[in-house]
Coordinates of C-alpha atoms in Angstrom, one line a residue:
Chain A
M1 CA 15.8 35.7 -39.1
T2 CA 13.8 38.5 -37.4
G3 CA 12.5 40.8 -40.0
P4 CA 14.1 42.3 -43.1
C5 CA 17.3 43.5 -41.5
Q6 CA 18.3 40.4 -39.6
N7 CA 19.3 42.5 -36.6
F8 CA 21.7 44.6 -38.8
Q9 CA 24.2 41.8 -39.0
L10 CA 26.8 41.9 -41.7
P11 CA 27.1 39.2 -44.3
A12 CA 30.0 36.8 -43.9
G13 CA 33.4 37.9 -45.1
V14 CA 33.0 41.7 -44.9
R15 CA 33.6 44.0 -41.9
D16 CA 33.3 47.5 -40.6
L17 CA 36.4 49.5 -39.7
L18 CA 36.0 51.6 -36.5
P19 CA 37.7 55.0 -36.1
G20 CA 41.1 53.6 -34.8
E21 CA 41.2 50.8 -37.4
A22 CA 40.2 52.9 -40.4
G23 CA 42.8 55.5 -39.4
A24 CA 45.5 52.9 -39.1
R25 CA 44.6 51.4 -42.4
R26 CA 44.5 54.8 -44.2
Q27 CA 47.9 55.7 -42.7
L28 CA 49.5 52.4 -43.8
E29 CA 48.0 52.7 -47.2
Q30 CA 49.3 56.3 -47.6
K31 CA 52.7 55.3 -46.5
L32 CA 52.9 52.4 -49.0
M33 CA 51.6 54.5 -51.9
D34 CA 54.0 57.3 -51.1
F35 CA 56.8 54.8 -51.1
F36 CA 55.7 53.3 -54.4
Q37 CA 55.7 56.8 -55.9
S38 CA 59.2 57.4 -54.7
W39 CA 60.2 54.4 -56.9
G40 CA 58.5 56.1 -59.9
Y41 CA 55.3 54.1 -59.8
R42 CA 52.3 56.2 -60.8
E43 CA 48.9 55.6 -59.2
V44 CA 46.0 54.3 -61.3
L45 CA 42.5 53.2 -60.4
T46 CA 40.2 51.0 -62.5
P47 CA 36.4 50.6 -61.9
T48 CA 35.1 48.5 -59.1
F49 CA 33.2 46.4 -61.7
E50 CA 33.6 45.8 -65.4
F51 CA 32.8 43.2 -68.1
I52 CA 33.7 39.7 -66.9
D53 CA 36.0 39.1 -69.9
T54 CA 38.7 41.2 -68.3
F55 CA 38.9 39.0 -65.3
K56 CA 38.6 35.8 -67.2
A57 CA 41.8 36.5 -69.1
G58 CA 44.6 34.3 -67.9
S59 CA 42.9 33.0 -64.7
R60 CA 41.8 29.4 -64.2
A61 CA 38.3 28.4 -65.1
E62 CA 37.6 27.6 -61.4
A63 CA 38.4 31.1 -60.5
E64 CA 35.3 32.3 -62.2
D65 CA 33.2 30.6 -59.4
S66 CA 34.6 33.1 -56.9
L67 CA 33.5 36.2 -58.9
Y68 CA 30.6 38.4 -57.8
K69 CA 28.7 38.5 -61.0
F70 CA 25.7 40.4 -62.2
I71 CA 23.9 41.4 -65.4
D72 CA 23.4 44.8 -66.9
R73 CA 20.3 46.0 -68.7
Y74 CA 21.6 44.7 -72.1
G75 CA 22.2 41.2 -70.6
R76 CA 26.0 41.5 -70.5
V77 CA 27.8 39.9 -67.6
L78 CA 29.7 42.2 -65.2
A79 CA 31.8 41.3 -62.2
L80 CA 33.3 43.0 -59.2
R81 CA 37.1 43.0 -59.6
P82 CA 38.7 40.0 -57.8
E83 CA 42.2 41.4 -58.2
M84 CA 43.9 44.4 -59.9
T85 CA 46.5 42.8 -62.2
A86 CA 44.2 42.0 -65.1
P87 CA 42.4 45.4 -65.2
I88 CA 45.7 47.2 -65.1
A89 CA 47.0 45.0 -68.0
R90 CA 43.8 46.0 -69.9
L91 CA 44.6 49.6 -69.1
A92 CA 48.2 49.3 -70.2
A93 CA 47.2 47.7 -73.5
T94 CA 44.3 50.1 -74.3
R95 CA 44.2 53.6 -72.8
L96 CA 47.9 53.6 -72.0
G97 CA 48.8 51.8 -75.2
H98 CA 50.5 54.9 -76.7
E99 CA 52.8 55.3 -73.7
E100 CA 56.3 54.1 -73.9
L101 CA 57.4 51.0 -72.1
P102 CA 58.2 50.2 -69.4
L103 CA 55.2 51.4 -67.5
R104 CA 55.4 51.6 -63.7
L105 CA 52.0 51.7 -62.1
C106 CA 50.7 51.3 -58.6
Y107 CA 47.3 50.9 -57.0
S108 CA 45.4 50.5 -53.8
A109 CA 41.9 49.1 -54.0
S110 CA 39.2 46.8 -52.6
V111 CA 38.8 43.5 -54.3
F112 CA 36.0 41.0 -54.0
R113 CA 36.0 37.2 -54.0
Y114 CA 33.1 35.0 -53.2
E115 CA 35.0 32.4 -51.3
E116 CA 34.5 30.5 -48.1
P117 CA 35.6 32.9 -45.4
R118 CA 38.4 31.1 -43.6
A119 CA 41.7 31.9 -41.9
N120 CA 42.4 35.6 -42.4
R121 CA 40.4 35.6 -45.6
L122 CA 37.7 38.1 -46.3
R123 CA 35.3 38.5 -49.2
E124 CA 36.1 42.2 -49.6
F125 CA 39.7 43.0 -48.9
N126 CA 42.3 45.6 -50.0
Q127 CA 45.2 45.0 -52.3
T128 CA 48.0 47.6 -52.5
G129 CA 50.5 46.8 -55.2
V130 CA 52.6 47.6 -58.2
E131 CA 53.0 46.4 -61.8
L132 CA 56.1 46.8 -63.9
I133 CA 54.9 46.4 -67.5
G134 CA 57.2 46.0 -70.5
A135 CA 60.4 45.0 -68.8
R136 CA 62.0 41.6 -68.7
G137 CA 65.2 40.3 -67.3
V138 CA 67.1 40.3 -64.1
A139 CA 66.9 44.0 -63.5
A140 CA 63.1 44.1 -63.6
D141 CA 62.7 41.0 -61.4
A142 CA 65.2 42.2 -58.9
E143 CA 63.5 45.7 -58.8
I144 CA 60.1 44.2 -58.0
I145 CA 61.4 41.8 -55.3
A146 CA 63.6 44.6 -53.8
L147 CA 60.5 46.9 -53.8
A148 CA 58.5 44.1 -52.0
V149 CA 61.1 43.7 -49.3
E150 CA 61.5 47.4 -48.8
S151 CA 57.7 48.0 -48.8
L152 CA 57.4 45.5 -45.9
L153 CA 60.2 47.3 -44.1
E154 CA 58.6 50.7 -44.8
A155 CA 55.3 49.4 -43.4
G156 CA 57.2 48.7 -40.1
L157 CA 57.5 44.9 -40.3
K158 CA 60.7 43.6 -38.7
D159 CA 60.4 39.9 -38.8
F160 CA 59.4 38.5 -42.2
R161 CA 60.9 36.5 -45.1
L162 CA 60.3 36.5 -48.8
G163 CA 60.3 33.1 -50.6
L164 CA 61.3 33.0 -54.2
G165 CA 60.3 30.4 -56.7
Q166 CA 60.5 30.0 -60.5
V167 CA 57.3 28.7 -62.1
A168 CA 59.1 28.0 -65.4
V169 CA 61.3 25.3 -63.8
T170 CA 58.2 23.5 -62.6
M171 CA 56.6 23.8 -66.0
G172 CA 59.7 22.4 -67.6
V173 CA 59.8 19.4 -65.3
L174 CA 56.1 18.8 -65.8
H175 CA 56.5 19.0 -69.6
D176 CA 59.3 16.5 -69.5
L177 CA 57.1 13.9 -67.8
E178 CA 55.3 13.4 -71.2
L179 CA 52.0 12.6 -69.5
P180 CA 48.5 13.5 -70.7
E181 CA 47.2 16.9 -69.6
A182 CA 44.8 15.6 -67.0
K183 CA 47.5 13.7 -65.2
V184 CA 49.9 16.7 -65.4
A185 CA 47.1 18.8 -63.8
R186 CA 46.8 16.4 -60.9
I187 CA 50.6 16.4 -60.3
K188 CA 50.6 20.2 -60.5
A189 CA 47.8 20.5 -58.0
A190 CA 49.6 18.2 -55.6
L191 CA 52.8 20.3 -56.0
A192 CA 50.9 23.6 -55.6
S193 CA 49.2 22.5 -52.4
K194 CA 52.3 20.8 -51.3
D195 CA 50.4 17.5 -50.8
L196 CA 53.5 15.3 -50.7
V197 CA 51.4 12.2 -50.0
A198 CA 49.4 12.7 -53.2
L199 CA 52.6 13.5 -55.1
E200 CA 54.1 10.2 -54.1
R201 CA 51.0 8.3 -54.8
L202 CA 50.6 9.9 -58.3
S203 CA 54.2 9.1 -59.1
E204 CA 53.5 5.5 -58.4
D205 CA 50.1 5.4 -60.2
Y206 CA 51.6 7.0 -63.3
S207 CA 54.7 4.7 -63.1
L208 CA 57.2 7.5 -63.3
N209 CA 60.8 6.5 -63.6
E210 CA 63.4 7.2 -60.9
R211 CA 64.7 10.3 -62.6
Q212 CA 61.2 11.8 -63.0
R213 CA 60.4 11.1 -59.3
S214 CA 63.5 12.7 -58.0
S215 CA 62.9 15.8 -60.2
L216 CA 59.4 16.1 -58.6
Q217 CA 60.9 15.6 -55.1
L218 CA 63.4 18.3 -55.7
L219 CA 60.7 20.7 -56.8
A220 CA 58.7 19.9 -53.7
G221 CA 61.5 19.9 -51.2
L222 CA 64.2 22.4 -52.4
H223 CA 64.5 25.1 -49.8
G224 CA 67.3 27.4 -48.7
G225 CA 69.7 30.1 -50.0
S226 CA 72.1 30.2 -52.9
E227 CA 73.4 26.8 -51.9
A228 CA 70.0 25.3 -52.6
L229 CA 70.0 26.9 -56.0
D230 CA 73.5 25.5 -56.7
E231 CA 72.2 22.0 -55.8
A232 CA 69.2 22.3 -58.1
R233 CA 71.4 23.7 -60.9
S234 CA 73.8 20.8 -60.7
Y235 CA 70.9 18.4 -60.7
F236 CA 69.2 19.8 -63.8
G237 CA 72.5 19.9 -65.7
D238 CA 71.9 21.4 -69.1
T239 CA 68.1 20.9 -69.4
E240 CA 65.6 23.7 -70.2
A241 CA 65.0 24.0 -66.5
A242 CA 68.6 24.9 -65.8
A243 CA 68.4 28.1 -67.9
F244 CA 65.5 29.3 -65.8
L245 CA 67.4 28.4 -62.6
D246 CA 70.3 30.5 -63.9
E247 CA 67.9 33.4 -64.2
L248 CA 66.8 33.0 -60.6
G249 CA 70.4 32.8 -59.6
A250 CA 71.2 36.1 -61.4
V251 CA 68.3 37.8 -59.6
W252 CA 69.5 36.3 -56.3
Q253 CA 73.0 37.7 -56.9
A254 CA 71.6 41.2 -57.7
L255 CA 69.5 41.2 -54.5
Q256 CA 72.5 40.0 -52.5
A257 CA 74.6 42.8 -53.9
Y258 CA 71.8 45.2 -52.8
G259 CA 72.0 43.8 -49.3
L260 CA 68.6 42.1 -49.1
E261 CA 69.7 38.5 -48.9
K262 CA 68.8 38.1 -45.3
W263 CA 65.1 38.6 -46.0
L264 CA 65.1 36.0 -48.8
F265 CA 65.1 32.3 -49.4
I266 CA 64.5 30.0 -52.4
D267 CA 61.7 27.5 -52.4
L268 CA 60.8 26.0 -55.8
S269 CA 57.5 24.8 -54.5
I270 CA 56.1 28.3 -54.4
L271 CA 53.8 28.3 -57.4
R272 CA 51.1 30.9 -56.5
D273 CA 47.4 30.6 -57.2
F274 CA 47.1 31.9 -60.7
D275 CA 47.9 30.1 -63.9
Y276 CA 49.1 33.3 -65.5
Y277 CA 52.5 33.4 -63.8
T278 CA 55.3 32.5 -66.2
G279 CA 58.6 33.1 -64.4
I280 CA 60.0 34.1 -61.0
V281 CA 57.3 34.3 -58.3
F282 CA 57.4 35.1 -54.6
E283 CA 55.4 35.3 -51.4
G284 CA 56.0 37.1 -48.1
Y285 CA 55.7 35.4 -44.8
V286 CA 55.4 36.6 -41.3
P287 CA 55.8 34.3 -38.3
G288 CA 52.5 33.7 -36.5
L289 CA 50.4 34.9 -39.4
G290 CA 49.1 31.7 -41.1
V291 CA 48.8 33.1 -44.6
P292 CA 51.2 35.1 -46.9
V293 CA 51.2 38.8 -46.4
C294 CA 52.2 39.6 -50.0
G295 CA 52.7 37.8 -53.3
G296 CA 53.5 38.3 -56.9
G297 CA 55.7 37.4 -59.8
R298 CA 56.2 37.5 -63.6
Y299 CA 53.3 37.1 -66.0
D300 CA 54.6 37.5 -69.5
D301 CA 51.5 36.1 -71.3
L302 CA 48.8 38.2 -69.9
L303 CA 49.2 41.5 -71.8
A304 CA 49.0 39.6 -75.1
Q305 CA 45.4 38.7 -74.2
F306 CA 44.6 42.4 -74.3
G307 CA 46.4 42.9 -77.6
R308 CA 49.7 44.3 -76.5
P309 CA 52.1 41.4 -76.0
C310 CA 54.9 42.3 -73.6
P311 CA 56.5 41.0 -70.4
A312 CA 55.3 42.2 -67.0
T313 CA 55.9 41.6 -63.3
G314 CA 54.4 42.9 -60.1
F315 CA 53.1 42.2 -56.6
A316 CA 50.3 43.0 -54.2
L317 CA 50.3 43.4 -50.4
G318 CA 47.2 42.4 -48.4
L319 CA 46.5 45.5 -46.3
E320 CA 44.3 43.7 -43.8
R321 CA 46.9 40.9 -43.3
L322 CA 49.7 43.5 -43.0
L323 CA 47.7 45.3 -40.3
T324 CA 47.2 42.1 -38.4
A325 CA 50.9 41.4 -38.6
L326 CA 51.8 44.9 -37.4
G327 CA 49.4 44.4 -34.4
E328 CA 49.1 47.4 -32.2
K329 CA 51.9 49.4 -33.7
F330 CA 49.5 51.9 -35.4
S331 CA 47.2 54.2 -33.5
C332 CA 44.9 57.0 -34.5
A333 CA 47.4 59.9 -34.2
G334 CA 46.5 63.5 -33.6
K335 CA 44.6 63.4 -30.4
Q336 CA 45.5 67.0 -29.5
G337 CA 43.3 69.9 -30.3
Y338 CA 40.7 72.2 -28.8
L339 CA 37.2 71.9 -27.6
I340 CA 35.7 75.2 -28.2
A341 CA 32.6 76.2 -26.2
G342 CA 30.7 79.2 -24.9
D343 CA 27.4 81.0 -25.1
E344 CA 27.6 82.7 -28.5
L345 CA 27.7 80.5 -31.5
E346 CA 28.9 83.2 -33.9
I347 CA 32.1 83.8 -31.8
L348 CA 32.7 80.1 -31.5
L349 CA 32.4 79.5 -35.3
N350 CA 34.8 82.3 -36.2
R351 CA 37.4 81.4 -33.6
A352 CA 37.2 77.8 -34.7
R353 CA 37.8 78.7 -38.3
Q354 CA 40.8 80.8 -37.4
L355 CA 42.4 77.9 -35.5
R356 CA 41.6 75.3 -38.1
R357 CA 43.3 77.5 -40.7
Q358 CA 46.4 77.2 -38.6
G359 CA 46.1 73.5 -38.9
T360 CA 44.7 72.8 -35.4
R361 CA 42.0 70.3 -34.8
V362 CA 38.9 72.0 -33.3
I363 CA 35.7 70.4 -32.1
L364 CA 32.6 72.5 -31.3
G365 CA 31.1 72.1 -27.9
Q366 CA 27.5 71.1 -27.2
P367 CA 25.1 74.1 -27.2
G368 CA 23.7 74.8 -23.7
E369 CA 26.5 73.2 -21.8
N370 CA 28.1 75.3 -19.0
Q371 CA 31.8 75.7 -18.5
Q372 CA 32.1 72.8 -16.0
Q373 CA 30.3 70.4 -18.3
A374 CA 32.5 71.5 -21.2
E375 CA 35.6 71.1 -19.1
A376 CA 34.7 67.5 -18.3
R377 CA 34.0 66.7 -21.9
A378 CA 37.3 68.2 -23.0
A379 CA 39.1 66.2 -20.3
A380 CA 37.4 63.0 -21.4
Q381 CA 38.5 63.5 -25.0
G382 CA 42.0 64.7 -24.2
L383 CA 41.4 68.1 -25.6
T384 CA 42.2 71.6 -24.4
L385 CA 39.1 73.6 -23.5
L386 CA 38.7 77.1 -25.0
W387 CA 35.8 78.7 -23.3
L388 CA 34.6 81.9 -25.1
E389 CA 32.2 84.4 -23.6
S390 CA 31.0 87.4 -25.4
G391 CA 33.9 89.8 -25.2
E392 CA 36.3 87.9 -23.1
T393 CA 38.3 84.7 -23.6
I394 CA 39.3 82.2 -20.8
C395 CA 41.6 79.5 -21.9
R396 CA 42.2 76.6 -19.6
T397 CA 44.4 73.7 -20.1
V398 CA 42.8 70.5 -19.0
C399 CA 45.2 67.9 -20.0
Chain B
M1 CA 57.4 24.2 -32.7
T2 CA 53.8 23.6 -31.9
M3 CA 52.0 20.4 -32.9
A4 CA 48.3 19.8 -32.7
L5 CA 47.4 16.2 -31.7
P6 CA 43.9 14.7 -31.8
K7 CA 42.1 13.3 -28.8
G8 CA 41.1 9.7 -28.9
K9 CA 42.4 6.6 -30.5
L10 CA 44.2 8.5 -33.2
G11 CA 46.0 10.6 -30.5
Q12 CA 47.2 7.5 -28.7
E13 CA 48.7 6.1 -31.9
S14 CA 50.2 9.4 -32.7
L15 CA 52.0 9.4 -29.4
Q16 CA 53.4 6.0 -30.1
L17 CA 54.7 7.1 -33.5
L18 CA 56.2 10.3 -32.1
K19 CA 58.0 8.2 -29.5
R20 CA 59.3 5.8 -32.2
A21 CA 60.5 8.8 -34.1
G22 CA 62.5 10.0 -31.1
L23 CA 60.4 13.0 -30.3
P24 CA 59.7 13.9 -26.6
V25 CA 56.4 12.5 -25.4
E26 CA 57.0 11.7 -21.8
G27 CA 54.0 12.6 -19.7
V28 CA 51.9 13.6 -22.7
A29 CA 48.3 12.2 -22.5
T30 CA 45.6 12.9 -25.1
E31 CA 42.8 12.0 -22.6
A32 CA 43.9 14.1 -19.7
R33 CA 42.5 17.5 -18.5
Q34 CA 45.7 19.1 -19.4
L35 CA 45.5 20.4 -23.0
V36 CA 49.0 21.9 -23.5
F37 CA 52.2 20.0 -22.9
T38 CA 55.5 22.0 -23.2
F39 CA 59.0 20.7 -23.6
A40 CA 61.2 23.7 -22.9
E41 CA 64.5 22.0 -23.7
E42 CA 63.4 20.9 -27.1
Q43 CA 61.4 24.1 -27.7
G44 CA 58.4 22.0 -28.5
R45 CA 54.7 22.1 -27.5
Y46 CA 51.8 19.8 -28.1
L47 CA 48.2 21.0 -28.2
I48 CA 45.4 18.4 -27.5
C49 CA 42.4 19.2 -29.8
R50 CA 39.3 17.6 -31.0
P51 CA 40.2 15.7 -34.2
T52 CA 38.0 17.9 -36.4
D53 CA 39.7 21.0 -35.0
V54 CA 43.3 20.0 -35.8
P55 CA 43.1 21.3 -39.4
T56 CA 41.8 24.6 -38.1
Y57 CA 44.6 25.1 -35.6
V58 CA 47.2 24.4 -38.3
E59 CA 45.5 26.5 -41.0
H60 CA 45.5 29.5 -38.8
G61 CA 49.0 29.0 -37.7
A62 CA 48.2 28.4 -34.0
A63 CA 50.0 25.1 -34.5
D64 CA 52.9 24.6 -37.0
L65 CA 52.2 20.9 -37.4
G66 CA 49.3 18.6 -36.8
I67 CA 48.3 14.9 -37.0
V68 CA 44.8 14.3 -38.4
G69 CA 42.9 11.6 -40.3
K70 CA 42.6 12.2 -44.1
D71 CA 38.8 11.9 -43.6
T72 CA 38.7 14.9 -41.3
L73 CA 41.2 16.7 -43.5
V74 CA 39.2 16.3 -46.7
E75 CA 36.0 17.3 -44.9
A76 CA 37.6 20.4 -43.4
G77 CA 38.9 21.5 -46.8
A78 CA 41.7 23.4 -45.0
E79 CA 44.6 24.9 -46.9
V80 CA 47.5 23.2 -45.2
F81 CA 50.5 21.2 -46.5
E82 CA 50.2 17.5 -46.3
L83 CA 53.6 16.0 -45.6
V84 CA 53.5 12.4 -44.6
D85 CA 51.1 9.5 -44.7
L86 CA 51.4 8.1 -41.2
G87 CA 49.9 4.8 -42.1
F88 CA 47.7 4.2 -39.0
G89 CA 44.0 5.0 -38.4
L90 CA 43.0 3.3 -41.6
C91 CA 39.4 3.7 -42.5
R92 CA 37.3 3.9 -45.6
F93 CA 34.7 6.2 -46.9
V94 CA 31.8 4.2 -48.3
V95 CA 28.2 4.6 -49.6
A96 CA 26.0 2.2 -47.7
A97 CA 22.3 1.3 -48.2
P98 CA 19.8 -0.8 -46.3
R99 CA 20.2 -4.5 -47.4
K100 CA 16.5 -4.6 -48.5
R101 CA 16.9 -1.6 -50.9
W102 CA 20.1 -3.0 -52.3
Q103 CA 18.4 -6.3 -53.1
Q104 CA 15.3 -4.5 -54.6
A105 CA 17.7 -2.6 -56.9
G106 CA 19.1 -5.9 -58.1
Q107 CA 22.4 -5.1 -56.5
S108 CA 23.0 -2.5 -59.2
F109 CA 24.5 0.9 -58.0
A110 CA 22.9 2.8 -60.9
A111 CA 19.5 1.3 -60.2
L112 CA 19.8 2.0 -56.5
M113 CA 20.8 5.6 -57.1
A114 CA 18.0 6.1 -59.5
G115 CA 15.6 5.4 -56.7
S116 CA 17.4 7.4 -54.0
R117 CA 16.9 11.1 -53.2
R118 CA 18.6 11.7 -49.9
V119 CA 21.9 10.7 -48.3
A120 CA 22.7 11.2 -44.6
T121 CA 26.3 11.9 -43.6
K122 CA 28.7 13.5 -41.1
F123 CA 30.8 14.4 -44.1
P124 CA 28.8 16.6 -46.5
R125 CA 31.8 17.9 -48.4
V126 CA 33.1 14.4 -49.2
A127 CA 29.6 13.2 -50.1
R128 CA 28.8 16.2 -52.3
G129 CA 32.1 15.9 -54.0
Y130 CA 31.6 12.2 -54.7
F131 CA 28.1 12.4 -56.1
Q132 CA 29.0 15.4 -58.2
Q133 CA 31.9 13.5 -59.7
Q134 CA 29.5 10.6 -60.5
G135 CA 27.1 13.1 -62.1
M136 CA 24.3 12.3 -59.6
S137 CA 22.2 15.0 -57.9
I138 CA 21.2 14.1 -54.4
E139 CA 20.2 15.9 -51.3
I140 CA 22.7 15.8 -48.5
I141 CA 21.5 15.6 -44.9
K142 CA 24.1 16.6 -42.4
L143 CA 24.1 14.7 -39.1
H144 CA 26.5 14.7 -36.3
G145 CA 26.6 11.0 -35.3
N146 CA 24.8 7.6 -35.4
I147 CA 24.3 8.0 -39.2
E148 CA 23.1 4.3 -39.4
L149 CA 19.9 5.4 -37.8
A150 CA 18.8 7.7 -40.6
P151 CA 17.8 5.1 -43.2
Q152 CA 16.0 3.0 -40.6
V153 CA 13.5 5.8 -39.8
G154 CA 13.2 7.0 -43.4
L155 CA 15.3 10.2 -42.9
A156 CA 17.5 9.2 -45.8
D157 CA 17.8 6.5 -48.4
L158 CA 21.5 6.1 -48.2
I159 CA 24.4 7.0 -46.0
V160 CA 28.0 8.1 -46.6
D161 CA 30.2 7.2 -43.7
I162 CA 33.6 6.0 -42.6
V163 CA 34.0 2.3 -41.7
S164 CA 37.0 0.6 -40.3
T165 CA 35.8 -3.0 -39.6
G166 CA 32.3 -2.9 -41.1
R167 CA 30.7 -4.2 -38.0
T168 CA 28.5 -1.2 -37.4
L169 CA 27.1 -1.5 -40.9
K170 CA 26.4 -5.2 -40.4
E171 CA 24.7 -4.6 -37.0
N172 CA 22.4 -2.1 -38.6
D173 CA 21.6 -4.2 -41.6
L174 CA 23.4 -1.9 -44.0
V175 CA 25.6 -3.0 -46.9
E176 CA 28.5 -1.2 -48.6
V177 CA 27.5 -0.4 -52.2
A178 CA 30.4 1.8 -53.3
A179 CA 33.8 2.7 -52.0
I180 CA 34.8 6.4 -52.1
F181 CA 38.4 6.4 -50.8
Q182 CA 40.6 5.2 -48.1
A183 CA 41.9 7.4 -45.3
T184 CA 44.8 7.2 -42.9
A185 CA 46.4 9.7 -40.5
R186 CA 48.5 12.4 -42.0
L187 CA 51.1 14.9 -40.8
I188 CA 50.1 18.4 -41.9
A189 CA 51.9 21.7 -41.7
N190 CA 50.9 25.4 -41.7
R191 CA 52.0 26.8 -45.1
V192 CA 53.8 29.8 -43.6
S193 CA 55.4 27.9 -40.7
Y194 CA 56.7 25.2 -43.1
R195 CA 58.5 27.8 -45.2
L196 CA 59.8 30.0 -42.4
D197 CA 60.9 27.2 -40.2
Y198 CA 61.7 24.7 -42.9
Q199 CA 64.8 23.0 -41.4
R200 CA 63.1 22.1 -38.1
L201 CA 59.7 21.1 -39.5
A202 CA 61.2 19.1 -42.4
A203 CA 63.4 17.3 -39.9
V204 CA 60.3 16.3 -37.8
A205 CA 58.5 15.1 -41.0
E206 CA 61.5 13.1 -42.0
A207 CA 61.8 11.5 -38.6
L208 CA 58.1 10.5 -38.7
R209 CA 58.4 9.2 -42.2
R210 CA 61.2 7.0 -41.1
A211 CA 59.4 5.8 -38.0
V212 CA 56.4 4.8 -40.2
G213 CA 58.4 2.4 -42.2
P214 CA 58.0 1.5 -45.8
E215 CA 55.3 -1.1 -45.5
E216 CA 52.8 0.9 -43.3
G217 CA 53.0 4.0 -45.5
K218 CA 51.4 2.3 -48.5
S219 CA 48.0 1.7 -47.0
C220 CA 46.1 3.5 -49.8

């Protein structure tokens, strides 16, 4: 606490990106956005802040605590966007309301959450993702999951897995418990945070019967490939949950046919954070990175809140986490170029323009430096020195 | 597979349980200078950490599994999977007050709270959560140890602390006025490791669950 600037420290949860880091991030972002475009997803961008109502649609009440909120001159509450799905749903229902469905949209934007900065979690971070709006069924779910896998491959990740869950199965099982809402909420919280100790205790406290208990255990513990799915399907017989499992099975088969099976597994305990997911959900995991690198799923109820009821699915990649997972694989490319120096500025400027027009990187030398000094500077920066004197040109390759 | 183990009494009991579960523990000591023990054959590794650091190692994925008291886990607020109640290390979170104040309040919790402004604790998150749930507003004073001292010198009116036998409270003329919750040691897992390496980690969890036995696992 020394003076107004506090030694120019940054607040918790935000950070600077230095030349190499910013370059790597831009390069990765561009690669992903180009890839999304090649699948027919068109880029959109919504404002950094807007009325809080947009962000409240579909998310839990507690989520409001993590919004950065402020008030405009008319006393209306605004907030910085905490994610991109709700604003894009708003866009799809309003300004893009006349466009035919399905809409394929993609984005890359900073989002803001006022949360405790913990493991790999920032208060300002980037989400790069896609939304497929107005399409339901196996084809749409399979497209989004395939795109997620291929995006991670495109980014350069080799070792990763995508876990698939189906929220509707969990909802069905919870519904069949026939418990009051508050109790269901506690069981759901235990399932979502995979607190198996609490789950067992709640089962006891609420005197659930054997069948109900084993259903919950199956939800919490089912993990594997198509065999796990078969196991669950035979267990749920012909209940409502079985139909949702069949849907997941069909998506699995489609992805298998597409050759992506080895990147995938089924885990019914994957429920994601938001309450707005209604169907198949998924998360991407990288060994050694303690948090998911991407996540998404089906959210069929959100668009109705903006007045255009229609199904939708999508996912977002965490660019910072992806960069951490990729490690040192990216570097600021394009180190070649010229250092142009000499005694007459006019000559330097004109020659530099000529070279830049050819697509070469040119850096102007320091005025007053002699040829030796310029040579040393060029060598230090890995550049080729172009020393220009009035009338004659001496070009020397330093590196 | 990397497992974070706590130093101290909890660590010793953890080792006994791991042994009972058939996991390699030969030569592992929680109080030695050595902090990493590797079992190449079983592809396993133990990290010896301060108890309060175990959730951090697991949350970041530096360890896949960890053993930690529920008290520490709740206070850390870490996002980890909680797999098994290991039964040992039983202790209770309580609100305690000096005997005199408790008597002045006619042994009524409401009356006591009405006259209390500050609570000293090593567990601010637990204390804040509890008083919020009770609808009471109170100032939390975070201390790092010897919490019993705070009411004696007027730093706080009450304390929130963990007790196992209750002897420390008695020796300092404090009485338990409300129970918050009971805590035992837990097996926790990193949420990515548990999904990527499910077969192995689930097998370890199952082995520990069986080693705990049915009667011990129902402590709270």
